[in-house]
Amino acid sequence: MNRAFDVIIIGGGASGCSTAMQLSLRGRSVLVLDKAQFGSGSTGQAAGLGGQLRSNPSETRLLMEGIKVVREMERKLNQKIFTKTGSLHVAATEDRALELRDFVKSGKAIGFEIELVDREFAKSRLPCMQTDDLIEFCYCATDGHFAPSELLSGYMRIARDAGATLLSDTLVEDIMIEGGRVKGIQTADETFFAPVVVNAAGPWSYLVAELTQTPMAAATLGHYYLVTEPSSDVPIAPTDAAIRDRANRIYSRPEMGGVLVGSYEQEPVEYSMEALPEDFQMSEIRIQRDNLNVALLIEAASQRFPFINERTPMSV
Ligand SMILES: Cc1cc2nc3c(=O)[nH]c(=O)nc-3n(C[C@H](O)[C@H](O)[C@H](O)COP(=O)(O)OP(=O)(O)OC[C@H]3O[C@@H](n4cnc5c(N)ncnc54)[C@H](O)[C@@H]3O)c2cc1C
């Protein structure tokens, strides 16, 4: 096996694999290593929302480019990755309504498809949403969501086809530095060489940075979402709009006939990755229903979706 590459990437999540795809398509030889299965980190847990609107127009532009990249991947792979549903941003207060009106102005200025819409239109795009307390709505027609696993396998397939080497179950134990420059990495059994090493280790990235004695200001924060089971009483179509309800600190999108609702936690729990067992798998995390953040999520979700309460069949 080749041991010298142009670029070595530590971490096989969305960041590592998209970087590998882009570099391989530009003719670089790339090695990606993951200590477990590819996508087993935060990528495998993501809610998959693909919203583009940010208060900073440069970030909105970047996210608009991101959707174009995914559309190009779909053409290459002849496979659907992105579901376009449109998304509604909603305001219950005059301050937030002003913010939405500013969003519409700044979005339009950079060519982003965004409109103020009325309650009737908002209800038509998401009939199960309670709107009585809302005073302003804007609609981003090109937003939607991804299945994170399909997005990741798309990155991996294109990267592999373009020559990238992907190694799972291979922990990077050390980063070699000589004369102030990176030389490569070490695993338990092998040494690989490259003049560029990318730290794409997500929540573990501060531990990878420590391998080079470089302190990295990063925190790993817990995040929760719920997914309701489909119910004939509350039909939710796969193309119903996503919402972002900042005042209520929630977002939502349709998921398999139910609704996925996530929270923008006010006081997220911080995790210490080094304290977790070596064989820790994010997919094994089981969330207790009596967890305070979950209770707050259900309470906030029920304000926008009155059919949700603690007895609603759902997974968290
Ligand atoms: C519950 C939840 C919901 C989310 N919802 C959304 C959403 O709706 N929209 C959105 O855009 N984002 C969302 N996110 C955020 C998104 O998932 C992350 O930003 C993204 O997945 C990060 O990808 P990553 O590749 O940086 O990290 P990860 O996917 O965590 O990948 C890092 C990888 O590095 C590997 N690794 C670590 N250390 C080493 C080592 N020493 N050697 C080898 N491999 C190593 C790990 O095994 C892991 O696979 C959500 C996140 C969570 C947790």
Short mmCIF file of C-alpha atoms and ligand atoms in Angstrom, two decimals:
data_model
loop_
_atom_site.label_atom_id
_atom_site.label_comp_id
_atom_site.label_asym_id
_atom_site.label_seq_id
_atom_site.Cartn_x
_atom_site.Cartn_y
_atom_site.Cartn_z
CA MET A 1 0.00 0.00 0.00
CA ASN A 2 1.12 3.53 -0.81
CA ARG A 3 2.44 5.34 2.27
CA ALA A 4 3.05 8.82 0.82
CA PHE A 5 0.20 11.19 0.00
CA ASP A 6 -0.31 14.86 -0.84
CA VAL A 7 -2.80 15.20 2.02
CA ILE A 8 -3.76 13.05 5.02
CA ILE A 9 -7.16 13.71 6.60
CA ILE A 10 -7.88 12.61 10.18
CA GLY A 11 -11.61 11.90 10.54
CA GLY A 12 -14.12 10.32 8.17
CA GLY A 13 -17.18 12.46 8.91
CA ALA A 14 -18.81 15.06 6.65
CA SER A 15 -15.86 17.48 6.99
CA GLY A 16 -13.14 14.91 6.27
CA CYS A 17 -14.96 13.19 3.40
CA SER A 18 -16.08 16.41 1.66
CA THR A 19 -12.49 17.70 1.90
CA ALA A 20 -11.26 14.38 0.47
CA MET A 21 -13.76 14.60 -2.40
CA GLN A 22 -12.79 18.17 -3.31
CA LEU A 23 -9.03 17.50 -3.14
CA SER A 24 -9.22 14.21 -5.06
CA LEU A 25 -11.28 15.85 -7.81
CA ARG A 26 -8.45 18.40 -8.08
CA GLY A 27 -5.89 15.66 -8.61
CA ARG A 28 -4.38 15.45 -5.10
CA SER A 29 -3.54 12.04 -3.62
CA VAL A 30 -5.51 11.76 -0.38
CA LEU A 31 -5.66 9.36 2.57
CA VAL A 32 -8.59 9.59 5.04
CA LEU A 33 -8.42 7.65 8.32
CA ASP A 34 -11.17 7.12 10.85
CA LYS A 35 -10.71 5.45 14.22
CA ALA A 36 -14.13 3.78 13.81
CA GLN A 37 -16.62 3.51 10.91
CA PHE A 38 -16.90 6.48 8.56
CA GLY A 39 -19.85 8.63 9.66
CA SER A 40 -19.92 7.19 13.18
CA GLY A 41 -19.22 10.60 14.78
CA SER A 42 -21.55 13.61 14.81
CA THR A 43 -22.29 13.18 11.10
CA GLY A 44 -24.28 10.01 11.82
CA GLN A 45 -26.40 11.88 14.39
CA ALA A 46 -27.14 15.01 12.36
CA ALA A 47 -30.69 16.18 11.77
CA GLY A 48 -29.70 16.94 8.19
CA LEU A 49 -31.18 20.41 7.85
CA GLY A 50 -29.86 22.26 4.83
CA GLY A 51 -30.84 25.85 5.62
CA GLN A 52 -28.81 28.55 3.87
CA LEU A 53 -29.92 31.80 5.50
CA ARG A 54 -27.48 33.29 8.02
CA SER A 55 -27.26 36.80 9.46
CA ASN A 56 -23.83 37.07 7.82
CA PRO A 57 -24.29 37.25 3.98
CA SER A 58 -20.86 35.63 3.36
CA GLU A 59 -22.02 32.56 5.28
CA THR A 60 -25.31 32.50 3.33
CA ARG A 61 -23.30 32.63 0.07
CA LEU A 62 -21.11 29.75 1.25
CA LEU A 63 -24.18 27.65 2.08
CA MET A 64 -25.74 28.48 -1.31
CA GLU A 65 -22.53 27.15 -2.90
CA GLY A 66 -22.84 24.05 -0.68
CA ILE A 67 -26.28 23.24 -2.12
CA LYS A 68 -24.84 23.64 -5.64
CA VAL A 69 -22.07 21.15 -4.76
CA VAL A 70 -24.67 18.64 -3.56
CA ARG A 71 -26.76 19.12 -6.73
CA GLU A 72 -23.61 18.42 -8.78
CA MET A 73 -22.97 15.27 -6.70
CA GLU A 74 -26.54 14.10 -7.39
CA ARG A 75 -25.91 14.48 -11.14
CA LYS A 76 -22.59 12.60 -10.94
CA LEU A 77 -24.01 9.77 -8.82
CA ASN A 78 -27.47 9.73 -10.42
CA GLN A 79 -28.85 9.62 -6.88
CA LYS A 80 -31.09 11.90 -4.81
CA ILE A 81 -29.35 13.30 -1.73
CA PHE A 82 -31.15 16.59 -1.07
CA THR A 83 -34.91 17.00 -0.55
CA LYS A 84 -36.04 20.53 -1.37
CA THR A 85 -38.91 21.50 0.95
CA GLY A 86 -38.43 25.24 1.41
CA SER A 87 -38.16 26.63 4.91
CA LEU A 88 -40.14 29.14 6.96
CA HIS A 89 -38.56 31.53 9.46
CA VAL A 90 -41.20 32.75 11.89
CA ALA A 91 -41.48 35.69 14.30
CA ALA A 92 -43.70 36.10 17.35
CA THR A 93 -42.28 39.48 18.42
CA GLU A 94 -41.80 42.81 16.66
CA ASP A 95 -37.98 42.60 17.20
CA ARG A 96 -37.79 39.24 15.49
CA ALA A 97 -40.16 40.46 12.73
CA LEU A 98 -37.75 43.34 12.05
CA GLU A 99 -34.91 40.83 11.90
CA LEU A 100 -36.81 38.73 9.32
CA ARG A 101 -37.47 41.83 7.18
CA ASP A 102 -33.72 42.61 7.31
CA PHE A 103 -32.95 39.00 6.34
CA VAL A 104 -35.19 39.35 3.29
CA LYS A 105 -33.41 42.56 2.20
CA SER A 106 -29.89 41.21 2.72
CA GLY A 107 -30.78 37.80 1.22
CA LYS A 108 -32.24 39.34 -1.94
CA ALA A 109 -29.15 41.58 -2.27
CA ILE A 110 -26.97 38.48 -2.78
CA GLY A 111 -29.45 36.67 -5.04
CA PHE A 112 -30.85 34.32 -2.39
CA GLU A 113 -34.48 33.27 -2.97
CA ILE A 114 -36.31 34.69 0.05
CA GLU A 115 -39.72 36.37 0.46
CA LEU A 116 -41.94 37.69 3.21
CA VAL A 117 -45.11 35.57 3.10
CA ASP A 118 -48.49 35.73 4.82
CA ARG A 119 -49.96 33.38 7.43
CA GLU A 120 -52.12 31.63 4.85
CA PHE A 121 -49.10 30.74 2.71
CA ALA A 122 -47.13 29.62 5.79
CA LYS A 123 -50.03 27.36 6.86
CA SER A 124 -50.26 25.93 3.35
CA ARG A 125 -46.55 24.95 3.51
CA LEU A 126 -46.82 23.39 7.00
CA PRO A 127 -50.46 22.73 7.93
CA CYS A 128 -49.65 21.13 11.32
CA MET A 129 -47.94 24.30 12.61
CA GLN A 130 -49.71 26.49 15.18
CA THR A 131 -49.45 30.12 13.99
CA ASP A 132 -51.80 32.10 16.30
CA ASP A 133 -48.94 33.85 18.14
CA LEU A 134 -46.89 34.59 14.98
CA ILE A 135 -46.80 38.01 13.34
CA GLU A 136 -44.26 37.63 10.51
CA PHE A 137 -43.07 34.83 8.23
CA CYS A 138 -40.41 34.58 5.57
CA TYR A 139 -39.90 31.71 3.16
CA CYS A 140 -36.66 30.39 1.65
CA ALA A 141 -37.82 28.34 -1.33
CA THR A 142 -34.53 26.54 -2.05
CA ASP A 143 -33.88 25.17 1.48
CA GLY A 144 -34.37 21.51 2.32
CA HIS A 145 -32.70 18.58 4.05
CA PHE A 146 -30.27 15.71 3.50
CA ALA A 147 -30.11 12.15 4.73
CA PRO A 148 -26.65 12.55 6.36
CA SER A 149 -25.68 8.94 5.54
CA GLU A 150 -26.45 9.45 1.83
CA LEU A 151 -24.52 12.71 1.73
CA LEU A 152 -21.54 11.02 3.38
CA SER A 153 -21.60 7.95 1.14
CA GLY A 154 -21.80 10.31 -1.86
CA TYR A 155 -18.63 12.13 -0.73
CA MET A 156 -16.91 8.77 -0.13
CA ARG A 157 -17.88 7.30 -3.52
CA ILE A 158 -16.76 10.32 -5.51
CA ALA A 159 -13.52 10.61 -3.50
CA ARG A 160 -12.74 6.89 -3.98
CA ASP A 161 -13.54 7.04 -7.71
CA ALA A 162 -11.12 9.98 -7.96
CA GLY A 163 -8.37 7.91 -6.29
CA ALA A 164 -8.67 8.65 -2.55
CA THR A 165 -7.77 5.93 -0.02
CA LEU A 166 -10.24 5.57 2.87
CA LEU A 167 -9.24 3.57 5.97
CA SER A 168 -11.79 2.83 8.71
CA ASP A 169 -11.03 1.42 12.19
CA THR A 170 -7.62 3.09 12.16
CA LEU A 171 -6.86 5.45 15.03
CA VAL A 172 -4.31 8.17 14.36
CA GLU A 173 -2.06 7.98 17.41
CA ASP A 174 0.53 10.58 16.54
CA ILE A 175 1.33 13.41 14.14
CA MET A 176 4.99 13.64 13.11
CA ILE A 177 6.60 17.09 13.00
CA GLU A 178 10.14 17.84 11.81
CA GLY A 179 11.73 21.28 11.70
CA GLY A 180 8.40 22.89 12.49
CA ARG A 181 6.64 21.19 9.54
CA VAL A 182 4.24 18.27 9.51
CA LYS A 183 5.67 15.06 7.98
CA GLY A 184 2.87 12.55 8.43
CA ILE A 185 0.96 10.47 10.96
CA GLN A 186 1.30 7.24 12.90
CA THR A 187 -1.27 4.56 13.59
CA ALA A 188 -0.69 1.46 15.75
CA ASP A 189 0.77 -0.47 12.79
CA GLU A 190 1.74 2.02 10.08
CA THR A 191 3.39 5.33 9.30
CA PHE A 192 1.95 7.49 6.50
CA PHE A 193 3.67 10.56 5.05
CA ALA A 194 2.22 13.84 3.73
CA PRO A 195 3.24 17.52 3.79
CA VAL A 196 -0.33 18.46 4.76
CA VAL A 197 -2.44 16.86 7.52
CA VAL A 198 -6.06 17.99 8.00
CA ASN A 199 -7.64 17.73 11.44
CA ALA A 200 -11.28 16.81 10.67
CA ALA A 201 -11.89 14.94 13.91
CA GLY A 202 -15.06 16.86 14.84
CA PRO A 203 -15.75 16.64 18.58
CA TRP A 204 -12.36 14.93 19.04
CA SER A 205 -10.46 17.61 17.10
CA TYR A 206 -9.04 19.26 20.22
CA LEU A 207 -7.54 15.88 21.21
CA VAL A 208 -5.98 15.51 17.75
CA ALA A 209 -4.61 19.07 18.05
CA GLU A 210 -2.98 18.05 21.34
CA LEU A 211 -0.89 15.49 19.39
CA THR A 212 1.04 18.51 18.07
CA GLN A 213 1.03 20.28 21.45
CA THR A 214 -1.29 22.88 19.89
CA PRO A 215 -4.04 24.03 22.24
CA MET A 216 -7.35 24.33 20.40
CA ALA A 217 -10.27 26.29 21.81
CA ALA A 218 -13.15 23.88 21.21
CA ALA A 219 -16.01 22.44 23.21
CA THR A 220 -18.13 19.36 22.54
CA LEU A 221 -21.76 20.20 23.25
CA GLY A 222 -24.74 17.88 23.48
CA HIS A 223 -27.70 18.54 21.18
CA TYR A 224 -31.17 16.97 21.10
CA TYR A 225 -33.93 16.40 18.62
CA LEU A 226 -37.11 14.34 18.64
CA VAL A 227 -38.86 12.54 15.79
CA THR A 228 -42.58 11.82 16.12
CA GLU A 229 -44.08 8.63 14.71
CA PRO A 230 -46.44 9.04 11.74
CA SER A 231 -50.06 9.57 12.75
CA SER A 232 -53.16 9.57 10.53
CA ASP A 233 -54.55 12.37 12.77
CA VAL A 234 -51.69 14.70 11.80
CA PRO A 235 -50.56 13.96 8.25
CA ILE A 236 -47.13 15.42 7.46
CA ALA A 237 -46.04 15.36 3.81
CA PRO A 238 -42.37 14.74 2.88
CA THR A 239 -42.37 18.12 1.13
CA ASP A 240 -43.86 20.12 4.03
CA ALA A 241 -41.61 23.08 4.84
CA ALA A 242 -38.92 23.11 7.51
CA ILE A 243 -39.22 25.85 10.14
CA ARG A 244 -36.84 27.90 12.22
CA ASP A 245 -38.50 29.43 15.27
CA ARG A 246 -35.72 31.27 17.11
CA ALA A 247 -37.85 32.78 19.89
CA ASN A 248 -39.13 29.32 20.75
CA ARG A 249 -35.58 27.93 20.24
CA ILE A 250 -36.61 25.13 17.85
CA TYR A 251 -36.24 23.99 14.25
CA SER A 252 -38.19 21.27 12.45
CA ARG A 253 -38.48 19.33 9.23
CA PRO A 254 -40.60 16.42 7.97
CA GLU A 255 -39.21 12.93 8.66
CA MET A 256 -40.79 9.65 7.51
CA GLY A 257 -44.39 10.84 7.96
CA GLY A 258 -43.63 12.44 11.34
CA VAL A 259 -41.89 15.65 12.29
CA LEU A 260 -38.32 16.07 13.49
CA VAL A 261 -37.98 18.91 16.01
CA GLY A 262 -34.61 20.02 17.38
CA SER A 263 -33.71 22.62 19.95
CA TYR A 264 -31.26 25.49 20.04
CA GLU A 265 -30.26 24.61 23.63
CA GLN A 266 -29.94 27.52 26.02
CA GLU A 267 -27.63 25.62 28.37
CA PRO A 268 -26.14 22.72 26.40
CA VAL A 269 -24.32 19.95 28.24
CA GLU A 270 -20.56 19.92 27.61
CA TYR A 271 -18.86 16.55 27.07
CA SER A 272 -15.27 15.64 27.75
CA MET A 273 -14.30 13.30 24.89
CA GLU A 274 -11.17 12.00 26.66
CA ALA A 275 -13.31 10.81 29.57
CA LEU A 276 -15.36 8.51 27.30
CA PRO A 277 -14.41 4.81 26.96
CA GLU A 278 -12.15 3.98 24.01
CA ASP A 279 -14.87 1.99 22.27
CA PHE A 280 -17.48 4.76 22.78
CA GLN A 281 -19.98 4.93 19.87
CA MET A 282 -22.25 7.95 19.43
CA SER A 283 -24.97 5.66 18.07
CA GLU A 284 -25.12 3.95 21.48
CA ILE A 285 -26.08 7.14 23.32
CA ARG A 286 -29.51 6.61 24.90
CA ILE A 287 -31.33 9.75 26.00
CA GLN A 288 -33.51 9.65 29.11
CA ARG A 289 -36.95 11.21 28.62
CA ASP A 290 -36.66 12.93 32.04
CA ASN A 291 -33.48 14.78 30.95
CA LEU A 292 -34.06 18.54 31.50
CA ASN A 293 -33.04 19.50 27.95
CA VAL A 294 -35.43 16.90 26.52
CA ALA A 295 -38.27 18.19 28.72
CA LEU A 296 -37.55 21.75 27.50
CA LEU A 297 -37.45 20.52 23.89
CA ILE A 298 -40.85 18.78 24.21
CA GLU A 299 -42.33 21.87 25.87
CA ALA A 300 -41.05 24.19 23.11
CA ALA A 301 -42.11 21.76 20.37
CA SER A 302 -45.64 21.55 21.80
CA GLN A 303 -46.04 25.32 21.52
CA ARG A 304 -45.51 25.20 17.76
CA PHE A 305 -46.94 21.69 17.22
CA PRO A 306 -49.84 21.24 19.71
CA PHE A 307 -50.12 17.50 18.94
CA ILE A 308 -46.71 16.94 20.62
CA ASN A 309 -46.63 16.21 24.35
CA GLU A 310 -44.70 13.85 26.63
CA ARG A 311 -47.06 10.96 25.72
CA THR A 312 -46.64 11.38 21.93
CA PRO A 313 -44.97 8.31 20.36
CA MET A 314 -41.53 9.57 19.39
CA SER A 315 -37.81 8.85 19.49
CA VAL A 316 -35.33 11.32 21.03
C1 LIG B 1 -27.83 15.76 17.12
C2 LIG B 1 -27.13 16.57 16.03
C3 LIG B 1 -27.90 17.20 15.05
C4 LIG B 1 -27.27 17.97 14.06
N1 LIG B 1 -28.03 18.54 13.09
C5 LIG B 1 -27.44 19.22 12.08
C6 LIG B 1 -28.20 19.76 11.01
O1 LIG B 1 -29.42 19.62 10.99
N2 LIG B 1 -27.58 20.42 10.01
C7 LIG B 1 -26.21 20.57 10.02
O2 LIG B 1 -25.67 21.17 9.08
N3 LIG B 1 -25.46 20.08 11.03
C8 LIG B 1 -26.04 19.41 12.04
N4 LIG B 1 -25.30 18.90 13.06
C9 LIG B 1 -23.88 19.18 13.05
C10 LIG B 1 -23.17 18.22 12.09
O3 LIG B 1 -23.57 16.90 12.36
C11 LIG B 1 -21.68 18.35 12.31
O4 LIG B 1 -21.29 19.70 12.15
C12 LIG B 1 -20.90 17.53 11.31
O5 LIG B 1 -21.41 16.22 11.20
C13 LIG B 1 -19.47 17.49 11.77
O6 LIG B 1 -18.78 16.63 10.91
P1 LIG B 1 -17.27 16.36 11.17
O7 LIG B 1 -16.79 15.55 10.02
O8 LIG B 1 -16.57 17.63 11.47
O9 LIG B 1 -17.22 15.52 12.55
P2 LIG B 1 -17.64 14.00 12.83
O10 LIG B 1 -18.77 13.54 12.00
O11 LIG B 1 -17.80 13.87 14.31
O12 LIG B 1 -16.37 13.19 12.35
C14 LIG B 1 -15.16 13.15 13.07
C15 LIG B 1 -14.57 11.77 12.87
O13 LIG B 1 -13.23 11.79 13.35
C16 LIG B 1 -12.93 10.49 13.82
N5 LIG B 1 -11.76 10.60 14.70
C17 LIG B 1 -11.66 11.30 15.85
N6 LIG B 1 -10.41 11.18 16.36
C18 LIG B 1 -9.71 10.40 15.50
C19 LIG B 1 -8.37 9.91 15.47
N7 LIG B 1 -7.48 10.22 16.43
N8 LIG B 1 -8.00 9.10 14.44
C20 LIG B 1 -8.88 8.77 13.45
N9 LIG B 1 -10.16 9.21 13.44
C21 LIG B 1 -10.56 10.02 14.44
C22 LIG B 1 -14.22 10.07 14.54
O14 LIG B 1 -14.34 8.66 14.66
C23 LIG B 1 -15.30 10.68 13.65
O15 LIG B 1 -15.86 9.74 12.74
C24 LIG B 1 -25.87 18.12 14.06
C25 LIG B 1 -25.10 17.46 15.03
C26 LIG B 1 -25.72 16.69 16.00
C27 LIG B 1 -24.87 15.97 17.03
#
